[in-house]
Short mmCIF file of C-alpha atoms in Angstrom, two decimals:
data_model
loop_
_atom_site.label_atom_id
_atom_site.label_comp_id
_atom_site.label_asym_id
_atom_site.label_seq_id
_atom_site.Cartn_x
_atom_site.Cartn_y
_atom_site.Cartn_z
CA ARG A 1 128.50 104.80 96.61
CA SER A 2 129.21 108.72 96.50
CA THR A 3 127.13 111.63 95.55
CA MET A 4 128.10 114.73 93.23
CA THR A 5 125.68 117.89 91.86
CA CYS A 6 125.91 118.64 88.40
CA LYS A 7 123.71 120.30 85.41
CA SER A 8 121.53 118.54 83.42
CA ASP A 9 122.80 119.05 79.39
CA ASP A 10 119.34 119.53 77.97
CA THR A 11 117.46 121.77 80.94
CA GLN A 12 120.48 122.91 82.63
CA GLN A 13 119.10 122.11 86.32
CA ALA A 14 121.31 121.22 88.87
CA VAL A 15 120.69 117.52 89.90
CA ALA A 16 121.84 115.40 92.34
CA VAL A 17 123.83 112.40 90.32
CA LYS A 18 124.33 108.72 92.64
CA LEU A 19 127.25 107.29 91.47
CA PHE A 20 127.74 103.60 91.92
CA ARG A 21 130.91 101.86 91.61
CA VAL A 22 131.04 98.53 89.51
CA PRO A 23 130.70 96.04 93.10
CA ALA A 24 127.54 98.09 94.01
CA LEU A 25 126.64 97.61 90.58
CA ARG A 26 123.60 94.89 92.40
CA GLU A 27 122.31 97.65 94.36
CA PHE A 28 122.06 99.81 91.66
CA VAL A 29 119.90 97.33 89.38
CA ARG A 30 117.75 96.75 92.85
CA GLU A 31 117.40 100.70 93.09
CA VAL A 32 116.47 101.48 89.54
CA GLN A 33 113.76 98.47 89.03
CA LEU A 34 111.98 99.46 92.62
CA LEU A 35 112.05 102.98 91.33
CA ALA A 36 110.81 101.97 87.56
CA GLN A 37 107.79 100.56 89.38
CA LEU A 38 106.53 103.38 91.42
CA PRO A 39 104.13 105.72 90.40
CA SER A 40 105.90 109.37 91.00
CA HIS A 41 104.85 110.88 94.53
CA GLN A 42 105.27 114.55 96.46
CA ASN A 43 106.98 112.37 98.79
CA LEU A 44 109.53 110.12 96.55
CA VAL A 45 112.91 111.98 95.54
CA GLN A 46 112.36 111.99 91.66
CA VAL A 47 114.57 110.26 89.61
CA HIS A 48 115.32 112.10 86.10
CA GLY A 49 117.28 109.07 84.19
CA LEU A 50 120.70 107.31 84.13
CA SER A 51 123.75 108.04 82.69
CA GLU A 52 127.78 107.13 82.91
CA ILE A 53 130.33 108.32 84.82
CA ASP A 54 133.60 108.22 83.66
CA SER A 55 135.88 110.44 85.61
CA GLY A 56 138.98 109.03 84.48
CA ASN A 57 140.11 107.35 87.46
CA HIS A 58 137.00 105.34 86.86
CA VAL A 59 133.54 104.34 85.36
CA GLY A 60 130.47 104.42 87.05
CA LEU A 61 126.75 104.65 86.42
CA GLY A 62 124.84 107.17 87.81
CA LEU A 63 121.29 107.69 88.96
CA VAL A 64 120.02 111.52 87.95
CA MET A 65 117.84 112.84 90.35
CA GLU A 66 116.24 115.98 92.15
CA LEU A 67 118.78 118.53 94.26
CA ALA A 68 117.62 118.50 97.50
CA ASN A 69 118.63 121.75 99.61
CA THR A 70 119.61 119.33 102.52
CA SER A 71 118.77 115.99 104.83
CA LEU A 72 116.99 115.27 107.87
CA THR A 73 120.49 114.58 109.59
CA ALA A 74 121.60 117.85 108.85
CA LEU A 75 118.40 119.98 110.09
CA LEU A 76 119.09 117.26 113.26
CA GLN A 77 122.81 118.33 113.30
CA ASN A 78 121.44 121.97 113.62
CA LEU A 79 119.58 121.54 116.22
CA PRO A 80 121.02 124.44 119.22
CA SER A 81 123.62 122.33 121.22
CA GLY A 82 122.42 119.16 119.83
CA GLY A 83 119.32 119.66 122.01
CA PRO A 84 115.72 119.23 121.73
CA VAL A 85 113.77 120.99 118.81
CA PRO A 86 113.18 124.40 120.41
CA ALA A 87 109.00 125.05 120.42
CA THR A 88 109.22 127.03 116.74
CA GLY A 89 110.58 124.25 114.93
CA TRP A 90 108.06 121.44 115.76
CA PRO A 91 105.30 122.58 112.93
CA GLN A 92 108.68 121.86 110.44
CA PHE A 93 109.44 118.58 112.22
CA PHE A 94 106.00 117.82 112.43
CA SER A 95 105.44 118.12 108.49
CA ILE A 96 108.52 115.79 107.82
CA ALA A 97 107.18 113.19 109.51
CA ILE A 98 104.07 113.33 108.26
CA ASP A 99 106.00 113.78 104.91
CA ILE A 100 108.04 110.35 105.37
CA CYS A 101 104.44 107.97 106.75
CA ARG A 102 103.00 109.38 103.04
CA ALA A 103 106.20 108.15 101.32
CA LEU A 104 106.29 104.85 103.59
CA VAL A 105 101.98 104.47 102.42
CA ALA A 106 102.85 105.41 98.74
CA LEU A 107 105.99 102.64 99.29
CA HIS A 108 103.96 99.83 100.71
CA ASN A 109 100.83 100.61 98.34
CA ASN A 110 102.36 99.14 95.82
CA GLY A 111 104.03 96.33 96.95
CA ALA A 112 107.76 97.67 98.01
CA VAL A 113 109.50 97.90 101.47
CA HIS A 114 112.90 100.78 102.09
CA LEU A 115 114.76 98.39 104.33
CA ASP A 116 117.20 101.47 105.14
CA LEU A 117 114.94 104.45 106.40
CA LYS A 118 116.96 107.00 108.12
CA SER A 119 117.84 110.65 108.59
CA SER A 120 120.31 110.83 105.88
CA ASN A 121 117.86 109.27 103.46
CA VAL A 122 114.88 111.96 103.97
CA LEU A 123 116.20 114.74 101.66
CA ILE A 124 114.36 118.52 102.45
CA PHE A 125 113.15 120.39 99.68
CA PRO A 126 111.87 123.75 99.92
CA SER A 127 108.38 124.32 99.13
CA SER A 128 107.58 126.97 96.16
CA GLY A 129 108.55 130.37 97.21
CA SER A 130 110.50 129.20 100.67
CA THR A 131 114.11 128.33 101.94
CA CYS A 132 115.18 125.28 104.29
CA SER A 133 116.79 127.87 106.24
CA SER A 134 114.10 130.02 106.43
CA GLY A 135 111.71 128.18 108.43
CA GLY A 136 109.13 128.38 105.61
CA PRO A 137 107.01 125.30 104.09
CA ILE A 138 108.85 122.40 103.14
CA THR A 139 108.79 119.03 101.59
CA ALA A 140 110.65 115.80 102.72
CA LYS A 141 110.98 113.17 100.43
CA VAL A 142 112.61 109.65 100.97
CA SER A 143 115.43 108.19 99.33
CA ASP A 144 117.67 105.81 98.42
CA PHE A 145 115.86 102.67 97.58
CA SER A 146 119.34 100.64 96.82
CA VAL A 147 118.59 98.42 99.50
CA SER A 148 114.56 97.63 99.04
CA SER A 149 112.56 95.60 97.88
CA GLY A 150 108.79 94.37 97.12
CA LEU A 151 107.13 92.04 99.28
CA HIS A 152 106.97 89.43 96.71
CA SER A 153 110.42 89.10 96.21
CA THR A 154 113.25 86.46 97.62
CA LEU A 155 115.07 88.60 100.41
CA GLN A 156 118.94 87.37 101.12
CA SER A 157 120.39 88.77 104.69
CA SER A 158 124.13 90.01 104.30
CA SER A 159 127.00 87.69 104.75
CA SER A 160 126.50 87.92 108.64
CA GLY A 161 123.06 86.84 108.39
CA THR A 162 121.41 90.08 109.43
CA GLY A 163 118.96 91.70 107.11
CA ARG A 164 119.81 94.78 104.91
CA GLY A 165 120.23 98.47 105.97
CA THR A 166 121.77 100.18 108.36
CA ALA A 167 122.15 98.38 111.71
CA ALA A 168 121.78 101.18 113.96
CA TRP A 169 118.45 102.11 112.33
CA MET A 170 117.48 98.82 112.17
CA SER A 171 114.37 97.14 114.04
CA PRO A 172 115.49 94.29 115.68
CA GLU A 173 113.83 91.03 113.65
CA SER A 174 115.47 92.86 110.83
CA LEU A 175 118.98 92.68 112.77
CA ARG A 176 118.17 89.06 114.04
CA GLY A 177 117.30 88.13 109.52
CA ASP A 178 114.29 87.23 111.15
CA GLN A 179 112.11 85.07 108.27
CA GLY A 180 109.94 87.75 106.60
CA TYR A 181 111.64 90.71 108.02
CA ALA A 182 110.98 92.83 105.05
CA ARG A 183 107.19 93.85 106.09
CA PRO A 184 106.16 97.41 106.39
CA ALA A 185 105.50 96.62 110.33
CA ALA A 186 109.72 96.61 109.92
CA GLU A 187 109.66 100.13 108.74
#
Protein backbone atom coordinates (compact mmCIF):
# COMPACT_ATOMS: atom_id res chain seq x y z
CA ARG A 1 0.00 0.00 0.00
CA SER A 2 1.01 3.56 -0.54
CA THR A 3 -0.62 6.97 -0.36
CA MET A 4 -0.59 9.86 -2.81
CA THR A 5 -2.03 13.35 -2.74
CA CYS A 6 -4.20 14.74 -5.52
CA LYS A 7 -7.15 17.05 -6.15
CA SER A 8 -10.74 15.92 -6.38
CA ASP A 9 -12.14 16.33 -9.92
CA ASP A 10 -15.41 17.84 -8.80
CA THR A 11 -14.42 20.05 -5.83
CA GLN A 12 -10.69 20.66 -6.50
CA GLN A 13 -10.16 19.88 -2.80
CA ALA A 14 -6.82 18.27 -1.87
CA VAL A 15 -7.38 14.66 -0.84
CA ALA A 16 -5.28 11.65 0.10
CA VAL A 17 -5.64 8.47 -1.96
CA LYS A 18 -4.59 5.22 -0.31
CA LEU A 19 -3.55 2.84 -3.10
CA PHE A 20 -4.06 -0.93 -2.95
CA ARG A 21 -2.37 -3.31 -5.34
CA VAL A 22 -4.15 -6.52 -6.30
CA PRO A 23 -2.48 -8.69 -3.59
CA ALA A 24 -3.91 -6.34 -0.95
CA LEU A 25 -7.43 -6.54 -2.34
CA ARG A 26 -8.70 -8.45 0.72
CA GLU A 27 -7.50 -5.63 3.00
CA PHE A 28 -9.10 -3.06 0.71
CA VAL A 29 -12.47 -4.84 0.77
CA ARG A 30 -12.30 -5.24 4.57
CA GLU A 31 -11.54 -1.54 5.03
CA VAL A 32 -14.32 -0.40 2.68
CA GLN A 33 -16.87 -2.72 4.30
CA LEU A 34 -16.02 -1.51 7.79
CA LEU A 35 -16.02 2.16 6.83
CA ALA A 36 -19.39 1.77 5.10
CA GLN A 37 -20.89 0.48 8.34
CA LEU A 38 -19.48 3.17 10.62
CA PRO A 39 -21.32 6.42 11.21
CA SER A 40 -19.37 9.62 10.61
CA HIS A 41 -17.30 10.62 13.64
CA GLN A 42 -15.07 13.64 14.25
CA ASN A 43 -12.12 11.40 15.23
CA LEU A 44 -12.31 8.85 12.42
CA VAL A 45 -10.79 9.81 9.08
CA GLN A 46 -13.47 10.80 6.56
CA VAL A 47 -13.62 8.80 3.35
CA HIS A 48 -14.84 10.59 0.22
CA GLY A 49 -15.05 7.63 -2.13
CA LEU A 50 -13.27 5.00 -4.20
CA SER A 51 -11.24 5.33 -7.35
CA GLU A 52 -9.59 3.14 -9.94
CA ILE A 53 -5.98 4.25 -10.39
CA ASP A 54 -4.08 3.54 -13.62
CA SER A 55 -0.49 4.72 -13.25
CA GLY A 56 0.66 3.19 -16.52
CA ASN A 57 2.67 0.57 -14.64
CA HIS A 58 -0.24 -1.02 -12.86
CA VAL A 59 -3.92 -0.64 -12.15
CA GLY A 60 -5.05 -0.45 -8.56
CA LEU A 61 -7.86 0.71 -6.37
CA GLY A 62 -7.78 3.86 -4.30
CA LEU A 63 -9.59 4.89 -1.16
CA VAL A 64 -10.08 8.68 -1.38
CA MET A 65 -10.02 10.36 2.02
CA GLU A 66 -9.44 13.70 3.66
CA LEU A 67 -5.88 14.94 3.56
CA ALA A 68 -4.09 15.25 6.91
CA ASN A 69 -1.38 17.78 7.70
CA THR A 70 0.78 15.23 9.53
CA SER A 71 0.67 12.11 11.68
CA LEU A 72 1.34 11.44 15.33
CA THR A 73 4.55 9.68 14.25
CA ALA A 74 5.83 12.90 12.65
CA LEU A 75 4.92 14.96 15.72
CA LEU A 76 6.79 12.54 17.98
CA GLN A 77 9.82 12.53 15.70
CA ASN A 78 9.95 16.34 15.87
CA LEU A 79 10.38 16.39 19.64
CA PRO A 80 13.66 17.98 20.70
CA SER A 81 16.39 15.32 20.50
CA GLY A 82 13.68 12.66 20.46
CA GLY A 83 13.25 13.38 24.15
CA PRO A 84 10.25 13.97 26.36
CA VAL A 85 7.41 16.30 25.46
CA PRO A 86 8.22 19.87 26.58
CA ALA A 87 5.82 21.25 29.19
CA THR A 88 4.33 23.61 26.59
CA GLY A 89 3.43 20.64 24.37
CA TRP A 90 1.48 18.61 26.94
CA PRO A 91 -1.93 20.20 26.22
CA GLN A 92 -1.60 19.28 22.53
CA PHE A 93 -0.57 15.66 23.23
CA PHE A 94 -3.28 15.35 25.89
CA SER A 95 -5.81 16.52 23.29
CA ILE A 96 -4.50 13.89 20.84
CA ALA A 97 -4.88 11.16 23.49
CA ILE A 98 -8.49 12.23 24.16
CA ASP A 99 -9.26 12.20 20.42
CA ILE A 100 -7.81 8.68 20.05
CA CYS A 101 -9.95 7.49 22.97
CA ARG A 102 -13.06 9.05 21.39
CA ALA A 103 -12.28 7.28 18.10
CA LEU A 104 -11.88 3.92 19.85
CA VAL A 105 -15.12 4.39 21.76
CA ALA A 106 -16.92 5.15 18.47
CA LEU A 107 -15.42 2.02 16.86
CA HIS A 108 -16.17 -0.24 19.81
CA ASN A 109 -19.72 1.13 20.21
CA ASN A 110 -20.30 0.15 16.58
CA GLY A 111 -18.94 -3.38 17.00
CA ALA A 112 -15.51 -2.81 15.45
CA VAL A 113 -11.94 -3.25 16.67
CA HIS A 114 -9.08 -1.44 14.93
CA LEU A 115 -6.34 -4.09 15.50
CA ASP A 116 -3.49 -1.88 14.23
CA LEU A 117 -3.55 1.26 16.36
CA LYS A 118 -0.16 2.96 16.14
CA SER A 119 1.18 6.48 15.80
CA SER A 120 1.33 6.37 11.99
CA ASN A 121 -2.39 5.52 11.92
CA VAL A 122 -3.27 8.65 13.90
CA LEU A 123 -3.56 11.58 11.50
CA ILE A 124 -3.41 15.18 12.67
CA PHE A 125 -5.63 17.93 11.28
CA PRO A 126 -5.61 21.61 12.25
CA SER A 127 -8.78 22.90 13.82
CA SER A 128 -10.29 25.81 11.95
CA GLY A 129 -7.98 28.79 11.77
CA SER A 130 -4.85 27.05 13.08
CA THR A 131 -1.94 25.03 11.74
CA CYS A 132 -0.45 21.87 13.18
CA SER A 133 2.98 23.46 13.51
CA SER A 134 1.73 26.55 15.34
CA GLY A 135 0.79 24.58 18.42
CA GLY A 136 -2.80 25.70 17.91
CA PRO A 137 -5.89 23.53 18.34
CA ILE A 138 -5.76 20.28 16.41
CA THR A 139 -7.93 17.23 15.85
CA ALA A 140 -6.52 13.71 15.80
CA LYS A 141 -8.27 11.10 13.66
CA VAL A 142 -7.72 7.36 13.55
CA SER A 143 -7.15 5.92 10.08
CA ASP A 144 -6.18 2.68 8.29
CA PHE A 145 -8.84 0.11 8.97
CA SER A 146 -7.37 -2.50 6.61
CA VAL A 147 -6.88 -5.12 9.32
CA SER A 148 -9.84 -4.03 11.46
CA SER A 149 -12.64 -6.37 12.24
CA GLY A 150 -16.20 -6.40 13.45
CA LEU A 151 -16.46 -7.91 16.92
CA HIS A 152 -18.71 -10.69 15.68
CA SER A 153 -16.74 -11.62 12.59
CA THR A 154 -14.50 -14.65 12.34
CA LEU A 155 -10.88 -13.65 12.59
CA GLN A 156 -8.10 -15.54 10.92
CA SER A 157 -4.57 -15.22 12.17
CA SER A 158 -1.70 -14.68 9.80
CA SER A 159 0.20 -17.65 8.47
CA SER A 160 2.70 -17.39 11.33
CA GLY A 161 -0.07 -18.04 13.83
CA THR A 162 0.02 -14.59 15.35
CA GLY A 163 -2.67 -11.94 15.21
CA ARG A 164 -3.06 -9.15 12.67
CA GLY A 165 -1.44 -5.78 13.06
CA THR A 166 2.03 -4.35 13.59
CA ALA A 167 3.96 -6.57 16.02
CA ALA A 168 5.69 -3.73 17.89
CA TRP A 169 2.29 -2.19 18.72
CA MET A 170 0.29 -5.35 19.48
CA SER A 171 -1.00 -6.54 22.84
CA PRO A 172 0.55 -9.76 24.19
CA GLU A 173 -2.63 -11.79 23.57
CA SER A 174 -2.67 -10.61 19.95
CA LEU A 175 0.99 -11.59 19.48
CA ARG A 176 0.29 -15.05 20.88
CA GLY A 177 -2.72 -15.40 18.57
CA ASP A 178 -5.02 -16.15 21.51
CA GLN A 179 -8.62 -16.91 20.63
CA GLY A 180 -10.78 -13.83 20.94
CA TYR A 181 -7.86 -11.39 20.81
CA ALA A 182 -9.90 -8.94 18.73
CA ARG A 183 -11.67 -7.36 21.64
CA PRO A 184 -11.72 -3.73 22.67
CA ALA A 185 -9.55 -4.56 25.70
CA ALA A 186 -6.75 -5.68 23.35
CA GLU A 187 -6.48 -2.13 21.98
